[in-house]
CSV table of C-alpha atoms in Angstrom, one decimal:
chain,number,residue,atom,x,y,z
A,1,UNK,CA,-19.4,-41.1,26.6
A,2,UNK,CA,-21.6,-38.3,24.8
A,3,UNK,CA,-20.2,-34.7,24.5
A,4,UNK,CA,-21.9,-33.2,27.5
A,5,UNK,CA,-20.4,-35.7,29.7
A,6,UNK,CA,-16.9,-35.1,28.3
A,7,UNK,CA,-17.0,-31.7,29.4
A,8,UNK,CA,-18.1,-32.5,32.8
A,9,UNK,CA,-15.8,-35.1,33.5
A,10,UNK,CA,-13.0,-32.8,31.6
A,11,UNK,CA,-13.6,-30.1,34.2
A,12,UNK,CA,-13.7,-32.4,37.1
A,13,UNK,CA,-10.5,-34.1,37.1
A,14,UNK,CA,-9.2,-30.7,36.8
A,15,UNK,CA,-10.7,-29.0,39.2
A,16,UNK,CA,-9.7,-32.4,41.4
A,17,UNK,CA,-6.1,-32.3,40.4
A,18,UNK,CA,-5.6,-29.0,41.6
A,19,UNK,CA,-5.3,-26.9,38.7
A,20,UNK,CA,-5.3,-23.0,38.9
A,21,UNK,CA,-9.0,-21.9,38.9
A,22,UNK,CA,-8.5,-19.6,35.7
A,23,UNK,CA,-7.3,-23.0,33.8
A,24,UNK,CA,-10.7,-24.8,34.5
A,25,UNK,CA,-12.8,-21.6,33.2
A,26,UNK,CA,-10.7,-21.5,29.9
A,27,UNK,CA,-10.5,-25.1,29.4
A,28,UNK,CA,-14.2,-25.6,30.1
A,29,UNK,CA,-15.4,-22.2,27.8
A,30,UNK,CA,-12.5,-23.8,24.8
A,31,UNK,CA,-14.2,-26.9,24.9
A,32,UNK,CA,-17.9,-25.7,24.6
A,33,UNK,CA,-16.6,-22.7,22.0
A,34,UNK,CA,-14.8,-25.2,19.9
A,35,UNK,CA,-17.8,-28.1,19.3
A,36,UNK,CA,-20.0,-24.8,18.7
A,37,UNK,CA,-18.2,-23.3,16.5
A,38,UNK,CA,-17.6,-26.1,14.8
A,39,UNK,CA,-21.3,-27.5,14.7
A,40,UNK,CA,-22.6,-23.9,13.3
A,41,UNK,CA,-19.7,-24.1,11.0
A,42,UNK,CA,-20.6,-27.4,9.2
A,43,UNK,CA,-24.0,-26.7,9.3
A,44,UNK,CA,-23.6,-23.9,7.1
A,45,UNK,CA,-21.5,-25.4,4.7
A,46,UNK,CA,-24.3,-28.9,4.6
A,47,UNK,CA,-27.1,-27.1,2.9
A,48,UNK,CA,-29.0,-30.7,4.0
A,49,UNK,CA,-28.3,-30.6,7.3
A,50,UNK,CA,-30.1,-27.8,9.4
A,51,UNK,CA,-27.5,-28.5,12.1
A,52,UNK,CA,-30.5,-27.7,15.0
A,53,UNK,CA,-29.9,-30.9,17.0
A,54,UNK,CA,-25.9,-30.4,17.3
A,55,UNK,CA,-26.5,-26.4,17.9
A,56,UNK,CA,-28.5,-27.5,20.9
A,57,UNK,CA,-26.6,-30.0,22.2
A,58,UNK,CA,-23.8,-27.9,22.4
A,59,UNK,CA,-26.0,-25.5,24.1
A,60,UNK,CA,-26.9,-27.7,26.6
A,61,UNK,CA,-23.4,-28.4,27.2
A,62,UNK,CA,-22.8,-24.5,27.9
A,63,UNK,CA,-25.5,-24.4,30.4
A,64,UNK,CA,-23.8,-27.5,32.1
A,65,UNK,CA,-20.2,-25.9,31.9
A,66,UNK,CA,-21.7,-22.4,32.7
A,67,UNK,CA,-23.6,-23.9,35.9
A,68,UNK,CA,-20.0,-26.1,36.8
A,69,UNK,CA,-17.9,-23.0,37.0
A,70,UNK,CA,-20.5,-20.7,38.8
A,71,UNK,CA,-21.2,-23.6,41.3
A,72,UNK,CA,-17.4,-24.5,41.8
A,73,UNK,CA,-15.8,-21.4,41.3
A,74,UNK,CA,-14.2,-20.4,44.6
A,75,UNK,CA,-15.0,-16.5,44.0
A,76,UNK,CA,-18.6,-15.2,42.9
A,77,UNK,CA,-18.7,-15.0,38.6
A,78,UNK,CA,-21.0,-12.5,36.5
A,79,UNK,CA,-23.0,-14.7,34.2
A,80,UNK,CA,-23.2,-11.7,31.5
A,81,UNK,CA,-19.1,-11.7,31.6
A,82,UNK,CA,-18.6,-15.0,30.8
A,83,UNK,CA,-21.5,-15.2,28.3
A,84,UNK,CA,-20.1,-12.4,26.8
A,85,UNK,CA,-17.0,-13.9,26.6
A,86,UNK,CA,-18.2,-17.3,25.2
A,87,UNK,CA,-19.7,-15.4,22.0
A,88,UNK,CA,-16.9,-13.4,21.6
A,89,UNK,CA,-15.0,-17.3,21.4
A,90,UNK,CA,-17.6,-18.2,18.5
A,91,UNK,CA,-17.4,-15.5,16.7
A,92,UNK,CA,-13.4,-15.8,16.6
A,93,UNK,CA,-14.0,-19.5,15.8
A,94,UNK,CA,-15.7,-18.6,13.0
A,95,UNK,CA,-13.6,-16.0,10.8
A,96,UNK,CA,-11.0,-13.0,11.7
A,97,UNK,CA,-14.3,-10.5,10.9
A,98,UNK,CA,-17.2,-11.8,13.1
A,99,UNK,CA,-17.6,-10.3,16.0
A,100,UNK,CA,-19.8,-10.4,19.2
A,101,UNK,CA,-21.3,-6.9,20.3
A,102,UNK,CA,-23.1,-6.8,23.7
A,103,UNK,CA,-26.2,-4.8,24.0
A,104,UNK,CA,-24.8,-1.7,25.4
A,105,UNK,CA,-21.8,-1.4,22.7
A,106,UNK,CA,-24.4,-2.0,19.5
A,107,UNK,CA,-24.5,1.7,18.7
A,108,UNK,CA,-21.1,3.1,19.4
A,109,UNK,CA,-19.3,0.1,17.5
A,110,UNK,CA,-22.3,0.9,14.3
A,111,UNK,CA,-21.0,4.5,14.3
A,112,UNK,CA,-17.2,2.7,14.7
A,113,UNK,CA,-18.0,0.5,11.6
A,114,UNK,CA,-19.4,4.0,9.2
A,115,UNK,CA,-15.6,5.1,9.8
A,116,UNK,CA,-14.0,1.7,9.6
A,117,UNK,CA,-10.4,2.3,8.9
A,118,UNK,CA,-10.5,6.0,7.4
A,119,UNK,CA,-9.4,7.7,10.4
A,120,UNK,CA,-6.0,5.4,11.0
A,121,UNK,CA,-5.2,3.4,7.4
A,122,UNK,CA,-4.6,-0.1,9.7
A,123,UNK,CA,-6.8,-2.8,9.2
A,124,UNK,CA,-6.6,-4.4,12.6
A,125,UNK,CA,-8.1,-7.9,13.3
A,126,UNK,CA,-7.9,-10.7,16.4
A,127,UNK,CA,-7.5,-14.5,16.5
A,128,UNK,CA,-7.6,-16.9,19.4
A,129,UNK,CA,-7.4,-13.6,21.2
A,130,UNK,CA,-4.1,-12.1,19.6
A,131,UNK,CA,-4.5,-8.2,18.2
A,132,UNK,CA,-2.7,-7.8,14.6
A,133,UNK,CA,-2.0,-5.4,11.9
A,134,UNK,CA,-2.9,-7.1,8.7
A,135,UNK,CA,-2.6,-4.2,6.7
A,136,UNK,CA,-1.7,-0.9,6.5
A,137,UNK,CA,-2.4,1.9,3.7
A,138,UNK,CA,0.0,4.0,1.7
A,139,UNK,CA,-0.2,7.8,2.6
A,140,UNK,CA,-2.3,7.4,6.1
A,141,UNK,CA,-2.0,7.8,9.6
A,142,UNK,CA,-0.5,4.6,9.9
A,143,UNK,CA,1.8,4.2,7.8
A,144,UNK,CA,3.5,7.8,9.0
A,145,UNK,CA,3.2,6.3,12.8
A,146,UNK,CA,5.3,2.9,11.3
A,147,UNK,CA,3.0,0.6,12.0
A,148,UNK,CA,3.8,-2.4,9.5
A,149,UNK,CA,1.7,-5.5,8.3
A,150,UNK,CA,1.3,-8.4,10.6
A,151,UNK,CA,2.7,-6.1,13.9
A,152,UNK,CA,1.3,-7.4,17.5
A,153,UNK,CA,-1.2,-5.2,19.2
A,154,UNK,CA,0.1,-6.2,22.7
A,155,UNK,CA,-1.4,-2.9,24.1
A,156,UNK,CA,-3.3,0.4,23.5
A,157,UNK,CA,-3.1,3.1,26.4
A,158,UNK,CA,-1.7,1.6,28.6
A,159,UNK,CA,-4.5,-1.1,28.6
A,160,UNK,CA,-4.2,-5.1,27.3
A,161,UNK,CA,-5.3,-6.0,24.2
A,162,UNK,CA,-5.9,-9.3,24.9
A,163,UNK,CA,-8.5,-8.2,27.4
A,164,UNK,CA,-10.4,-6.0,24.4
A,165,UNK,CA,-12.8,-7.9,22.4
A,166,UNK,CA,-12.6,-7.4,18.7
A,167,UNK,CA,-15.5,-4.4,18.6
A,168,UNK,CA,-13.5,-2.8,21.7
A,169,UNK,CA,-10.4,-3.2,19.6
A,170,UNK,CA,-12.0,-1.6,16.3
A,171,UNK,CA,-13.5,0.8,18.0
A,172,UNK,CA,-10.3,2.0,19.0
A,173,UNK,CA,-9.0,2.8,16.0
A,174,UNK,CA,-12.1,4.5,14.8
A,175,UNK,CA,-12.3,6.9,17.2
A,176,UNK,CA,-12.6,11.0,16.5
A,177,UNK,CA,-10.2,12.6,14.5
A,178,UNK,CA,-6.9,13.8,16.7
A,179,UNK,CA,-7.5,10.6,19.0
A,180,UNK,CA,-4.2,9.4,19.7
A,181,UNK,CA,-3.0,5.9,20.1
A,182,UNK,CA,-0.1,4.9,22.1
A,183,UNK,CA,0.4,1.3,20.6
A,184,UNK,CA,2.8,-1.2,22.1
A,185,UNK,CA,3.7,-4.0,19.6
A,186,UNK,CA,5.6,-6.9,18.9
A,187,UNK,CA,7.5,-7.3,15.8
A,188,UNK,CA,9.3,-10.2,14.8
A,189,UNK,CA,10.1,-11.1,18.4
A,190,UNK,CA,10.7,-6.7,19.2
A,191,UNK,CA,8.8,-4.9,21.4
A,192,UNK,CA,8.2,-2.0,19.3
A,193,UNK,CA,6.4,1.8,20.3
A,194,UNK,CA,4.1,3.5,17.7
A,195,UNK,CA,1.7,6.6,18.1
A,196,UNK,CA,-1.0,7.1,16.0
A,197,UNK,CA,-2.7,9.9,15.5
A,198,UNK,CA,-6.0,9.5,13.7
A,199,UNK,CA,-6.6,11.8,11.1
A,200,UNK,CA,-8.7,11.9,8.0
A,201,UNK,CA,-7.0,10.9,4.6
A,202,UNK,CA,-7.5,10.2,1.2
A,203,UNK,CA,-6.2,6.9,0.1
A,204,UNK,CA,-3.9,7.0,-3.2
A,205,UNK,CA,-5.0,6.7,-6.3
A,206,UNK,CA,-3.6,3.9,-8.8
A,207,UNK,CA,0.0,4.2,-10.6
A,208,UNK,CA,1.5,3.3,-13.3
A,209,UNK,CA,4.8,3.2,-14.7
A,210,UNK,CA,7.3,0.8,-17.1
A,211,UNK,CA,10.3,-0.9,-15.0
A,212,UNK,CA,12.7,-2.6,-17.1
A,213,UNK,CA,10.2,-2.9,-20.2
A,214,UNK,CA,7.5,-4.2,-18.0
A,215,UNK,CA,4.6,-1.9,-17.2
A,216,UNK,CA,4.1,-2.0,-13.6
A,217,UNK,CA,0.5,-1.5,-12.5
A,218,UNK,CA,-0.1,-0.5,-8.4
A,219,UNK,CA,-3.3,-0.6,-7.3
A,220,UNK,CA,-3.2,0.9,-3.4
A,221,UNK,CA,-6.9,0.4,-3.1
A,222,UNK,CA,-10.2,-0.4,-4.7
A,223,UNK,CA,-13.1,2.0,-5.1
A,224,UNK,CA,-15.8,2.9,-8.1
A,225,UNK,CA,-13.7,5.0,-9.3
A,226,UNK,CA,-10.5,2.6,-9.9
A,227,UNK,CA,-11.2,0.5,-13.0
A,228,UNK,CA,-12.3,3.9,-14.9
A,229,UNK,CA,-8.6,5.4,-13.6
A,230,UNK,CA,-6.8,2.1,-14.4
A,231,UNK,CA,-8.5,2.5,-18.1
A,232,UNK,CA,-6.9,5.9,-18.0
A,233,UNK,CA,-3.6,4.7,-16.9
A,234,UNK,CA,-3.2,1.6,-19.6
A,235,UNK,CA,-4.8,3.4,-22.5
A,236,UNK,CA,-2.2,3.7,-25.2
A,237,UNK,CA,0.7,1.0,-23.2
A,238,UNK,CA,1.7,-1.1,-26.4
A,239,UNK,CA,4.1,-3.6,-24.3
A,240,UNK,CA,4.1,-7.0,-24.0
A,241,UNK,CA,4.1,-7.4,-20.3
A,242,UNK,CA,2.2,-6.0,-17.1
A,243,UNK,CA,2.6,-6.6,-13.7
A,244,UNK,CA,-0.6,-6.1,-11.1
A,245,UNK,CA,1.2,-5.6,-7.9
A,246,UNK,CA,-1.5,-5.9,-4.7
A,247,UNK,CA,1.0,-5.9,-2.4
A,248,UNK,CA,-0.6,-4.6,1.6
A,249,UNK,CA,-3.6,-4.0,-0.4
A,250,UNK,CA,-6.9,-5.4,2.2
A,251,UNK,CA,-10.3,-4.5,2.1
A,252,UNK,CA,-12.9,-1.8,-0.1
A,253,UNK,CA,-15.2,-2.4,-2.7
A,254,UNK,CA,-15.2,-6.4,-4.3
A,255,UNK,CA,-18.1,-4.6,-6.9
A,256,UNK,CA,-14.9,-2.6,-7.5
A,257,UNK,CA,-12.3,-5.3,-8.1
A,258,UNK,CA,-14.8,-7.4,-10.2
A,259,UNK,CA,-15.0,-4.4,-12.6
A,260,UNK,CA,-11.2,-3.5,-12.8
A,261,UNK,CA,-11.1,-7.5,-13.8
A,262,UNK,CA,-13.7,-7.0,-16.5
A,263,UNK,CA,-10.9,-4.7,-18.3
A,264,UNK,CA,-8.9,-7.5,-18.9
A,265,UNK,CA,-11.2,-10.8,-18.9
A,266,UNK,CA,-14.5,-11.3,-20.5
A,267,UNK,CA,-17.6,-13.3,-19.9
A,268,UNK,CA,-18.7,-14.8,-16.6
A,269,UNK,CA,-16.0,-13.4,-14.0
A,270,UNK,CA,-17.7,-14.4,-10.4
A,271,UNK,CA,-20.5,-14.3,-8.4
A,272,UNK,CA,-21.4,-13.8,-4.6
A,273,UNK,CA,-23.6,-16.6,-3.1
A,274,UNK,CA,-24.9,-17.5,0.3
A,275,UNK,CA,-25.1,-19.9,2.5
A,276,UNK,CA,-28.3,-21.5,0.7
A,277,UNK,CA,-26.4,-21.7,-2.1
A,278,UNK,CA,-28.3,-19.0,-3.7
A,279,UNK,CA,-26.5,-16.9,-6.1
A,280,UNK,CA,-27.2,-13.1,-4.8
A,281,UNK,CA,-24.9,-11.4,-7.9
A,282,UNK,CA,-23.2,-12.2,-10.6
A,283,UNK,CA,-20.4,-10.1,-12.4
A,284,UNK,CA,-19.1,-9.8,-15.9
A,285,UNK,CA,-16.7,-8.6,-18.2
A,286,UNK,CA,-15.8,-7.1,-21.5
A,287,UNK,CA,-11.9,-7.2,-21.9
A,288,UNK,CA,-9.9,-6.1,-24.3
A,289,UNK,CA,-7.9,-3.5,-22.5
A,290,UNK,CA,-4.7,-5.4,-22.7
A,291,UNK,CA,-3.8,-8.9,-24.4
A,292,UNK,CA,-0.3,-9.7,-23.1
A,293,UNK,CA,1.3,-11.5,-20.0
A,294,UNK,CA,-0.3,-10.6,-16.9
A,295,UNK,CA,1.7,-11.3,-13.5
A,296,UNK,CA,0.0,-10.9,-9.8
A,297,UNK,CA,2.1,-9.8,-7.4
A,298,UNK,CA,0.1,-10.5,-3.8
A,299,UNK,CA,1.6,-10.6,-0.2
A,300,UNK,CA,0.0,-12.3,3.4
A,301,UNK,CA,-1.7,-8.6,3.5
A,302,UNK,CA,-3.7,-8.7,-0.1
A,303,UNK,CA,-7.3,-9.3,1.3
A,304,UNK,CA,-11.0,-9.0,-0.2
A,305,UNK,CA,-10.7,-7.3,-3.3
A,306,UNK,CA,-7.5,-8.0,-4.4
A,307,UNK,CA,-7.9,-11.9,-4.2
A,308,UNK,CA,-10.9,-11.5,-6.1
A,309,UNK,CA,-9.0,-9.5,-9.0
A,310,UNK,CA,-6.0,-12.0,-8.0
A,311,UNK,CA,-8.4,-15.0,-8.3
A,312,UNK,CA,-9.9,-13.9,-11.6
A,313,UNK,CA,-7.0,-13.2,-13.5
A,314,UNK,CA,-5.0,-16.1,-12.7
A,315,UNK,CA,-8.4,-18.2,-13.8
A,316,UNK,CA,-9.7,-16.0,-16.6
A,317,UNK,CA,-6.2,-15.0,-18.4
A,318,UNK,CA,-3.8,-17.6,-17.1
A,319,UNK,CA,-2.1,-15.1,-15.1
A,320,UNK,CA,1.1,-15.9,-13.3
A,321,UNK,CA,1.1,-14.9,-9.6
A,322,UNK,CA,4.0,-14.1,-7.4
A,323,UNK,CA,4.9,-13.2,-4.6
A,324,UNK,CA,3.4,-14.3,-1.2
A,325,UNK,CA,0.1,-16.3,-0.6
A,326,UNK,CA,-2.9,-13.9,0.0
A,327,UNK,CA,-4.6,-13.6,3.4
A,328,UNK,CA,-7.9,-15.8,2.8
A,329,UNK,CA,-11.0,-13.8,2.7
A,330,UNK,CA,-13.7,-12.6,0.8
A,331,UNK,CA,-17.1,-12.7,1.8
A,332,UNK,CA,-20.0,-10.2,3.2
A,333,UNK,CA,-20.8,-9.0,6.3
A,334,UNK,CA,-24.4,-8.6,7.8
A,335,UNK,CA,-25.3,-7.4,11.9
A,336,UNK,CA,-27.7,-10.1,12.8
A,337,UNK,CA,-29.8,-8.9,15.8
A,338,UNK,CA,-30.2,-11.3,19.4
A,339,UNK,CA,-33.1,-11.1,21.2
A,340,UNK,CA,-31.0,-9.5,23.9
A,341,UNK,CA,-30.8,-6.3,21.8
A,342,UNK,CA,-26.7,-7.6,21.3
A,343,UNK,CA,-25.6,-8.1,17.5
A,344,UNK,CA,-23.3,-10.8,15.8
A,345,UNK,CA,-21.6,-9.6,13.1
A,346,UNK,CA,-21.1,-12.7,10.7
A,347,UNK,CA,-20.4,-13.7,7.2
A,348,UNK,CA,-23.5,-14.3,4.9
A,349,UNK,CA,-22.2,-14.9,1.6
A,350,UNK,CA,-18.7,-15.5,-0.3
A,351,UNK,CA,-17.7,-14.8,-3.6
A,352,UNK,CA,-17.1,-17.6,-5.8
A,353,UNK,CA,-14.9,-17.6,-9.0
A,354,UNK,CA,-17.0,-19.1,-12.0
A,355,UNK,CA,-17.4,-21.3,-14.2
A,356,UNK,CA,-15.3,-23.5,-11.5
A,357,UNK,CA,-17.4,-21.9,-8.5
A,358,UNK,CA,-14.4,-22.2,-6.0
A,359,UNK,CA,-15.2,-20.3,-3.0
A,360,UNK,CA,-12.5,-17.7,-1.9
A,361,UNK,CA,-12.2,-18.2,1.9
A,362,UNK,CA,-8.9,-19.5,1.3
A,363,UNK,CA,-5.4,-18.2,0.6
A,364,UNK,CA,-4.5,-17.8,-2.6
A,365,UNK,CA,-1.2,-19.5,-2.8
A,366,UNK,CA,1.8,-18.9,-5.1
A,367,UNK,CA,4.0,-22.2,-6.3
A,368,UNK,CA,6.9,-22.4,-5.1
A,369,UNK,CA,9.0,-21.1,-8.2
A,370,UNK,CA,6.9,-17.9,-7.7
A,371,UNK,CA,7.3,-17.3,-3.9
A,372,UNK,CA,9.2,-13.9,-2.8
A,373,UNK,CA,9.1,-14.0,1.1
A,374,UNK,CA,10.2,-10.2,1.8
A,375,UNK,CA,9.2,-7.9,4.3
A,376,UNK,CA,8.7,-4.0,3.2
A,377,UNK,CA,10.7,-1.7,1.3
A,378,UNK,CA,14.4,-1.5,2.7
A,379,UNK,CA,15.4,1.7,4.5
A,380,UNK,CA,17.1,3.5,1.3
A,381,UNK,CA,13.9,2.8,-0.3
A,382,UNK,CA,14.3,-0.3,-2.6
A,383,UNK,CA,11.7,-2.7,-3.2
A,384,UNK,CA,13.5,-6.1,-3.7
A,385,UNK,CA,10.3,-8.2,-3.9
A,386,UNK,CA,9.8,-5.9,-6.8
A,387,UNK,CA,12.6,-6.6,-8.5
A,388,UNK,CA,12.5,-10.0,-8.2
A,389,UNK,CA,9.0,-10.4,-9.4
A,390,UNK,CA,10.5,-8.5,-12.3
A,391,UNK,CA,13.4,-10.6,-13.2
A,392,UNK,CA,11.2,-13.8,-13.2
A,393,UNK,CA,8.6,-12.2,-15.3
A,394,UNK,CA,11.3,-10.6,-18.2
A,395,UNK,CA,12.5,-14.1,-17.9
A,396,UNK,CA,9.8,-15.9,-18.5
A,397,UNK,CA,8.5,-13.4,-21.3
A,398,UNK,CA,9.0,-14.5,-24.8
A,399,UNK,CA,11.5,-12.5,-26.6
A,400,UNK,CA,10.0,-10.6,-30.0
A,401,UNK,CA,11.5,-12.6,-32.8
A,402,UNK,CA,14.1,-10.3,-35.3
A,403,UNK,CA,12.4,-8.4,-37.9
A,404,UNK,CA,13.2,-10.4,-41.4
């Protein structure tokens, strides 16, 4: 039995066995959004395969599903609702950061994107229709509402988050400054309440200071101004040790993070290439700013940039890396016009580490020697991940031989 008849039959027996009418509509729109996504998927990664007869299969297979539920459906459906709803399933299937944005939203959620994340610090993305913090920055609105990495967006105002598509959901928490946010969230199995107030902030700059003879490098964010201010901050450090920690550190500039990994590796660091297996941009490096151990330290919230720096230094220098595995993504984003005047926001290109190309669109994972599973700081302020990242690394430093 081909595809299209699967679903058919599929939504039949269903239907027959008396299943509640909202199961049949999920079931039949999960089965189409699935082989979709998956067909557009591996068509993009097959540079030989153009993928056109499977795309249209599968949308052949949406017409028949669409013209099922609108047939069978005991109450009257809007066709734009469930469309809508389909491509908002695609895009999901395809990363955390495409999105599907309907005709009337494409120049409010443009204006959302300019702002991004200034106005709240909280990197907020959805999959299989769950709303989650991934990250959260030092010093912003944020942080001083507690929001915390991997929280549950159950609700915002009062209103469902599960029934806000992803450019609803960003949109959110770009909105003008004093916008407040009542947030219900789940955390750890807790129903938690936050407002957030958005406000404009400036995110911290890097930091440096030695821990226990280790010089302990933060880097809250990544901009084109942080490798000139990590120069700064190393110039002059004479120990043998230095710890990167990228800890909650998700999203800004990977231009940015290539160059603060050209202060420590030279030659060929990376490049960014599409899905023609063009390469669009290629980044290198001088070194020399430091020549001792180098230790990563990465959690599930280090996104973007700081796998790229991750990525390179643990290829480039031998870097140890502790801590938790990284959250999986690097790429670019372009708004690709529909003939509907709606846009998809979807991945173009990835970056690559070289000379081995691997593609980072996968976590970065630390062996098992090296992992620290910790939530944040404690309340009085400690940072035991910290510290244990510290106490493998002085241990697995060389000791300076006695002078003769």
């Amino acid at each position: 039995m081909n595809a299209e008849g699967s679903g058919r039959s599929l939504a039949n027996r269903l239907w027959g066995l008396g299943g509640a009418r909202l199961t049949v509509v999920c079931l039949c729109l999960l089965l189409v959004l699935s082989l979709a996504g998956g067909a557009w998927l591996g068509a993009s990664d097959d540079p030989d395969d153009t993928g056109r007869d499977s795309i249209y299969k599968y949308l052949t297979l949406w017409e028949e599903v669409l013209r099922h539920i609108r047939g069978s459906y005991v109450e009257e459906t809007d066709g734009r609702s469930l469309t809508a709803g389909a491509m908002d399933g695609v895009t999901d299937a395809l990363d955390p950061f495409s999105v599907y944005v309907p005709a009337s939203e494409v120049e409010s959620y443009r204006a959302a994107r300019e702002v991004d994340r200034r106005h709240s610090g909280a990197l907020v993305l959805k999959e299989r229709g769950t709303a989650y913090v991934v990250a959260v920055d030092r010093g912003s609105p944020a942080e001083t509402a507690g929001l915390e990495p991997f929280d549950i967006v159950a609700g915002i105002n009062g209103r469902s988050s599960r029934a806000m598509p992803l450019w609803e959901l960003r949109r959110q928490f770009a909105a003008p400054v004093g916008s407040e946010l009542n947030l219900e969230l789940v955390r750890r199995g807790n129903s938690v309440e936050a407002s957030l107030t958005l406000d404009e902030y400036e995110p911290l700059p890097p930091e440096f200071e030695e821990i226990r003879g280790v010089g302990v490098l933060r880097i809250p964010s990544f901009d084109s101004g942080t490798a000139a201010q990590v120069e700064a901050l190393l110039d002059g450090y004479g120990g043998d040790s230095l710890l990167i920690d990228l800890r909650g550190v998700a999203g800004g500039s990977a231009e940015a993070a290539y160059a603060v990994a050209g202060l420590f590796a030279a030659g060929e660091l990376g490049s960014l290439i599409d899905r023609e297996d063009r390469k669009l941009k290629t980044f290198e490096g001088a070194g020399g700013l430091f020549s001792g151990s180098i230790d990563v330290l990465t959690d599930r919230s280090s996104q973007g940039p700081a796998e790229i720096l991750t990525a390179v230094l643990r290829q480039a220098v031998d870097a140890d890396h502790s801590g938790e595995s990284t959250f999986g993504y690097a790429g670019t984003l372009r708004q690709i016009e529909l003939p509907n005047g709606g846009g998809v926001l979807e991945t173009t290109a990835a970056f690559y580490t070289d000379p081995e190309g691997e593609r980072l669109n996968r976590r970065i994972r630390v062996s098992n020697d090296r992992r620290l599973s910790a939530f944040a700081e404690r309340d009085d302020g400690s940072d035991p991940v910290l510290d244990e990242a510290l106490g493998l690394f002085i241990m697995e430093t060389p000791a300076e031989p006695d002078p003769p």
